[in-house]
Structures are given as structure tokens and as C-alpha cells.
C-alpha positions as protocol buffer text, in pm:
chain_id: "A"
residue {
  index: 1
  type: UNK
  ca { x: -4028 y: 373 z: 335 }
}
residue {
  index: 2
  type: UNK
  ca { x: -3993 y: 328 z: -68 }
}
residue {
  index: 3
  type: UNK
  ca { x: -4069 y: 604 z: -262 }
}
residue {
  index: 4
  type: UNK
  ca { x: -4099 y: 682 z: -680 }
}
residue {
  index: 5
  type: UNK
  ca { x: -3771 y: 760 z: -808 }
}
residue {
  index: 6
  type: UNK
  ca { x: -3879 y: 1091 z: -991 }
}
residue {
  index: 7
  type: UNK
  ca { x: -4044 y: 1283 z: -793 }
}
residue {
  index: 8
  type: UNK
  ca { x: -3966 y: 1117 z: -380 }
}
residue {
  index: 9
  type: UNK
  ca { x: -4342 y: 1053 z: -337 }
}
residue {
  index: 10
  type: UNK
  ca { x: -4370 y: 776 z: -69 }
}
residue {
  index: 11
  type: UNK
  ca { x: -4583 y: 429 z: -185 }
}
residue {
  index: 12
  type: UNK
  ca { x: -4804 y: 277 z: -72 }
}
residue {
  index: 13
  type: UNK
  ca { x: -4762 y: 27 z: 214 }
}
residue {
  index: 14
  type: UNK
  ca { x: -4896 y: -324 z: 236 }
}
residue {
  index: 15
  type: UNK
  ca { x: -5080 y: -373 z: 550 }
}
residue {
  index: 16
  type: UNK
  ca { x: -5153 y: 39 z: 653 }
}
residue {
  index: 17
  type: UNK
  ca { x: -5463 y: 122 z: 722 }
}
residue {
  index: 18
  type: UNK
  ca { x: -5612 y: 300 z: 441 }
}
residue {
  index: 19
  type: UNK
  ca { x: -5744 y: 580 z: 638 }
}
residue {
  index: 20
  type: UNK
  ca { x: -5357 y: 628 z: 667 }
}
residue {
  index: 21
  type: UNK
  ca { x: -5308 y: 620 z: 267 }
}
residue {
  index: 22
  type: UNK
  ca { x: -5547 y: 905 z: 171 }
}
residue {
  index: 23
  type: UNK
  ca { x: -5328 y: 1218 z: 386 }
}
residue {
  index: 24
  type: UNK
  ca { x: -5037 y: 1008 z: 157 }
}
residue {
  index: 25
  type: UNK
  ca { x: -5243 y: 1000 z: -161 }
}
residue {
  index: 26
  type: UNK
  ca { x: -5349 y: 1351 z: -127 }
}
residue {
  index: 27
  type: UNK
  ca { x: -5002 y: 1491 z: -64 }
}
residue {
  index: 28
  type: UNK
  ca { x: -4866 y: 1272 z: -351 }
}
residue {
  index: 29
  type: UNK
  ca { x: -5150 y: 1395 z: -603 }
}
residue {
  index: 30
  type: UNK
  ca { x: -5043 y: 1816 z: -521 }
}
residue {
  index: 31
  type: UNK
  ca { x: -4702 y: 1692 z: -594 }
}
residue {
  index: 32
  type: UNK
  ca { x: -4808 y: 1517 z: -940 }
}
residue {
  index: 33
  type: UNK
  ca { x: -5022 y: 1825 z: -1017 }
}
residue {
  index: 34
  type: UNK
  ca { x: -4772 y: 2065 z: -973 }
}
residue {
  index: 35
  type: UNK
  ca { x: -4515 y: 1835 z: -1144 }
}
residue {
  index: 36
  type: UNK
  ca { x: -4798 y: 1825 z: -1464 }
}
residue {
  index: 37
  type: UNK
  ca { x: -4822 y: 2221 z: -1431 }
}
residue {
  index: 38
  type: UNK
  ca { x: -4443 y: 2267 z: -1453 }
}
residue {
  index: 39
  type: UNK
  ca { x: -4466 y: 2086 z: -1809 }
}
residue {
  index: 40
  type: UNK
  ca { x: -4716 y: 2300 z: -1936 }
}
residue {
  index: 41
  type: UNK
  ca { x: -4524 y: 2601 z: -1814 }
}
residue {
  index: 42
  type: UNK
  ca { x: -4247 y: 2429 z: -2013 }
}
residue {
  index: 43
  type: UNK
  ca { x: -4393 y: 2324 z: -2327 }
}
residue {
  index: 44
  type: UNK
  ca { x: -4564 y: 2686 z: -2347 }
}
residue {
  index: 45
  type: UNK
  ca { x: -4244 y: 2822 z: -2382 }
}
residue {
  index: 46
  type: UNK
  ca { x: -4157 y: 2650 z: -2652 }
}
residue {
  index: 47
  type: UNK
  ca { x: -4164 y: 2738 z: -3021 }
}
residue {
  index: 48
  type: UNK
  ca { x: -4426 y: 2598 z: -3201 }
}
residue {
  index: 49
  type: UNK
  ca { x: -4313 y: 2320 z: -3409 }
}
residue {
  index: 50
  type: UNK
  ca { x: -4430 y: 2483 z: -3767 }
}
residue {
  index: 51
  type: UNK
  ca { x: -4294 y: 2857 z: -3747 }
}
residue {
  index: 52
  type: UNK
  ca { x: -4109 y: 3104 z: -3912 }
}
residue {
  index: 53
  type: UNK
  ca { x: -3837 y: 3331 z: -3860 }
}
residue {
  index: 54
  type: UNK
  ca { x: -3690 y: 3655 z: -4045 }
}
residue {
  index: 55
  type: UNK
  ca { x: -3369 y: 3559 z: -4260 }
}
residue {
  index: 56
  type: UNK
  ca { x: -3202 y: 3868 z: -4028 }
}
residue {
  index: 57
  type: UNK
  ca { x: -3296 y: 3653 z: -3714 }
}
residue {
  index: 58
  type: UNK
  ca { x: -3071 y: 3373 z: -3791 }
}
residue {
  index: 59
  type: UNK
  ca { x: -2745 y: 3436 z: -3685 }
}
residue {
  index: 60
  type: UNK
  ca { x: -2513 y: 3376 z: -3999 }
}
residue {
  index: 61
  type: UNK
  ca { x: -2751 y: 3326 z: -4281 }
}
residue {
  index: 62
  type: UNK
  ca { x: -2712 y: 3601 z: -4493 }
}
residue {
  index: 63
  type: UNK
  ca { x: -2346 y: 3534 z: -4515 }
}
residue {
  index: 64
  type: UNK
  ca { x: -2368 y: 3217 z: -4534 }
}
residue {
  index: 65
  type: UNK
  ca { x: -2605 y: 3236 z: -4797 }
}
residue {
  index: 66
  type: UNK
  ca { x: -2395 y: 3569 z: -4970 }
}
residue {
  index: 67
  type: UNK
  ca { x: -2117 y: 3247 z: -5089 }
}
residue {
  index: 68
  type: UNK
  ca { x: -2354 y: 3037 z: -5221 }
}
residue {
  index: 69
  type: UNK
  ca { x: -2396 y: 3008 z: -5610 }
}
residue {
  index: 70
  type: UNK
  ca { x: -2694 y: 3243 z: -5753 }
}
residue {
  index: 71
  type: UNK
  ca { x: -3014 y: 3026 z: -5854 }
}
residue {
  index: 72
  type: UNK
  ca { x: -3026 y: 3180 z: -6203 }
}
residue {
  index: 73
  type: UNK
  ca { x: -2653 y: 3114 z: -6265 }
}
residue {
  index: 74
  type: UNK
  ca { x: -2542 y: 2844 z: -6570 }
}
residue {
  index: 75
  type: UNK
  ca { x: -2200 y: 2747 z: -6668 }
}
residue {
  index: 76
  type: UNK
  ca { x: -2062 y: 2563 z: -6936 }
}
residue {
  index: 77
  type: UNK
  ca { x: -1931 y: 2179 z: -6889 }
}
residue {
  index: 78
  type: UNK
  ca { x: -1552 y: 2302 z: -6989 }
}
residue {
  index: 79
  type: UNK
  ca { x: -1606 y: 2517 z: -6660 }
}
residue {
  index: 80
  type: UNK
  ca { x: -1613 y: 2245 z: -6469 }
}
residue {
  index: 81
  type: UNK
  ca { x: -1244 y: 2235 z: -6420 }
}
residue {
  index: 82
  type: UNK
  ca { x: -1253 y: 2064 z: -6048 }
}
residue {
  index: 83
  type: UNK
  ca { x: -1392 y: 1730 z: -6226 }
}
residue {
  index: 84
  type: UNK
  ca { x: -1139 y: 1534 z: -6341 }
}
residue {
  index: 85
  type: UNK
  ca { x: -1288 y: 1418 z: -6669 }
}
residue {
  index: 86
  type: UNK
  ca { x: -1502 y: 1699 z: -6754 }
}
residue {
  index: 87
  type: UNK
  ca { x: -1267 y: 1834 z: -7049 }
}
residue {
  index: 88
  type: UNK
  ca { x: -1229 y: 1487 z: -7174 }
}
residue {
  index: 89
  type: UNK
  ca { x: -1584 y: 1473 z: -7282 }
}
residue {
  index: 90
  type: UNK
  ca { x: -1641 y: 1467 z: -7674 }
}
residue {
  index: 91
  type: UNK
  ca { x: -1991 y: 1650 z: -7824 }
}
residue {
  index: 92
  type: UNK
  ca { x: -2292 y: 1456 z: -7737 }
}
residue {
  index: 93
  type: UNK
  ca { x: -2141 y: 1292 z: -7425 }
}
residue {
  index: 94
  type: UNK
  ca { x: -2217 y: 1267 z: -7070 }
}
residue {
  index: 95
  type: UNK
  ca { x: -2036 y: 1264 z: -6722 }
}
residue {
  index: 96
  type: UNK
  ca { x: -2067 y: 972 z: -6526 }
}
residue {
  index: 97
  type: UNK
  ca { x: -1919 y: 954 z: -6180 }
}
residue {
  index: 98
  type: UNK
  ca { x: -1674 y: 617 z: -6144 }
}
residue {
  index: 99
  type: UNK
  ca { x: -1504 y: 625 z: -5742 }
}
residue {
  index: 100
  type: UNK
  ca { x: -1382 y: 976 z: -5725 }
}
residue {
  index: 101
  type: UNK
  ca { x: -1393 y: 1026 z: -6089 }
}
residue {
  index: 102
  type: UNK
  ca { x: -1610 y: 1188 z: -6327 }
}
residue {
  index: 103
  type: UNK
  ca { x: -1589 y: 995 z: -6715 }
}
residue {
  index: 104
  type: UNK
  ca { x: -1716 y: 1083 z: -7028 }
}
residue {
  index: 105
  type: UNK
  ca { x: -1990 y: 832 z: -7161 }
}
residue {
  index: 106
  type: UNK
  ca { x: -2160 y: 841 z: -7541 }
}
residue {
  index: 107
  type: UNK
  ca { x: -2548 y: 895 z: -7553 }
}
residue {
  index: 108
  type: UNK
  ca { x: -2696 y: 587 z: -7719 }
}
residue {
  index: 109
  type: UNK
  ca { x: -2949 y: 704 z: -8012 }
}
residue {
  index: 110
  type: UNK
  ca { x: -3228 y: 500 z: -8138 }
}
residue {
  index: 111
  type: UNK
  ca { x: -3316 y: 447 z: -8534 }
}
């Protein structure tokens, strides 16, 4: 007897009588309905895919977020002393990164 290889409902049968299919059918329809009803119980469980959540309600944020640099904060480019390069660069010059190194390049002006 072959049956579906998610849910063990038996198939069909070539030559049975179909008055012999419908107890099958019927049993095999309960079992897809109450397989279809355990999804929905599953999927309302779930978290809506556009939500929100407190910053307190996720575990580590705030200090997480406490080492970060503050939005408002500037620095100058001779502060920059974990770029190799950075106190190389001349007035009017810019960094540009070359492999793992940052290297001062002169603005081009137009007249």
C-alpha cells in the first residue's frame, strides 16, 4: 500500500472500486485539514513581519549601542591616527584608500 511521504496518507489504487476510495479520500482530507489548521496555528504565532520592539527588549542593545561613536561627534583628520597615511596629508588634500593603505591625493582645481 503506497502512501504520501509527509503526512502517511494511503493513495489511491489502480483497479479499487471507487466506492472503496471515498472512506480513503475522506480520511485523507481530515488528515490534510488538520495538517492546514496546524499551519495557521503556526503562522499565528508568529511575529508579524513589519513590527517593532522597545530598545530595552533587545537583549544587548543598549550596551552595545553605549560603545558606539555619538552621531553629533566630529574629529579632525590628524585624529585619525589608526590610518596609516592620514598625517601625511598636506592642506587641500584627500585620503584615498590603496590595499590596506590610506594616501594623500591633491584636489584638482579648475581655472
Amino acid at each position: 500500500m503506497a502512501k504520501t511521504e509527509k503526512l502517511g496518507m494511503e493513495l489511491p489504487q489502480e483497479g479499487r472500486f471507487i466506492s472503496a476510495e471515498f472512506p480513503l479520500l475522506r480520511k485523507n482530507l481530515i488528515i490534510i485539514d488538520q495538517a492546514v489548521s496546524d499551519l495557521d496555528e503556526k503562522v499565528d504565532e508568529k511575529a508579524p513581519s513589519q513590527h517593532t520592539h522597545e530598545m530595552s527588549e533587545v537583549s544587548g542593545l543598549e550596551d552595545a549601542l553605549s560603545g558606539k561613536m555619538e552621531v553629533d561627534k566630529t574629529f579632525a583628520l590628524v585624529d585619525l591616527t589608526d590610518i596609516q597615511g592620514a598625517n601625511d596629508a598636506a592642506e587641500n588634500h584627500v585620503l584615498y584608500k590603496s590595499g590596506e593603505d590610506a594616501l594623500p591625493l591633491a584636489l584638482l582645481s579648475r581655472s
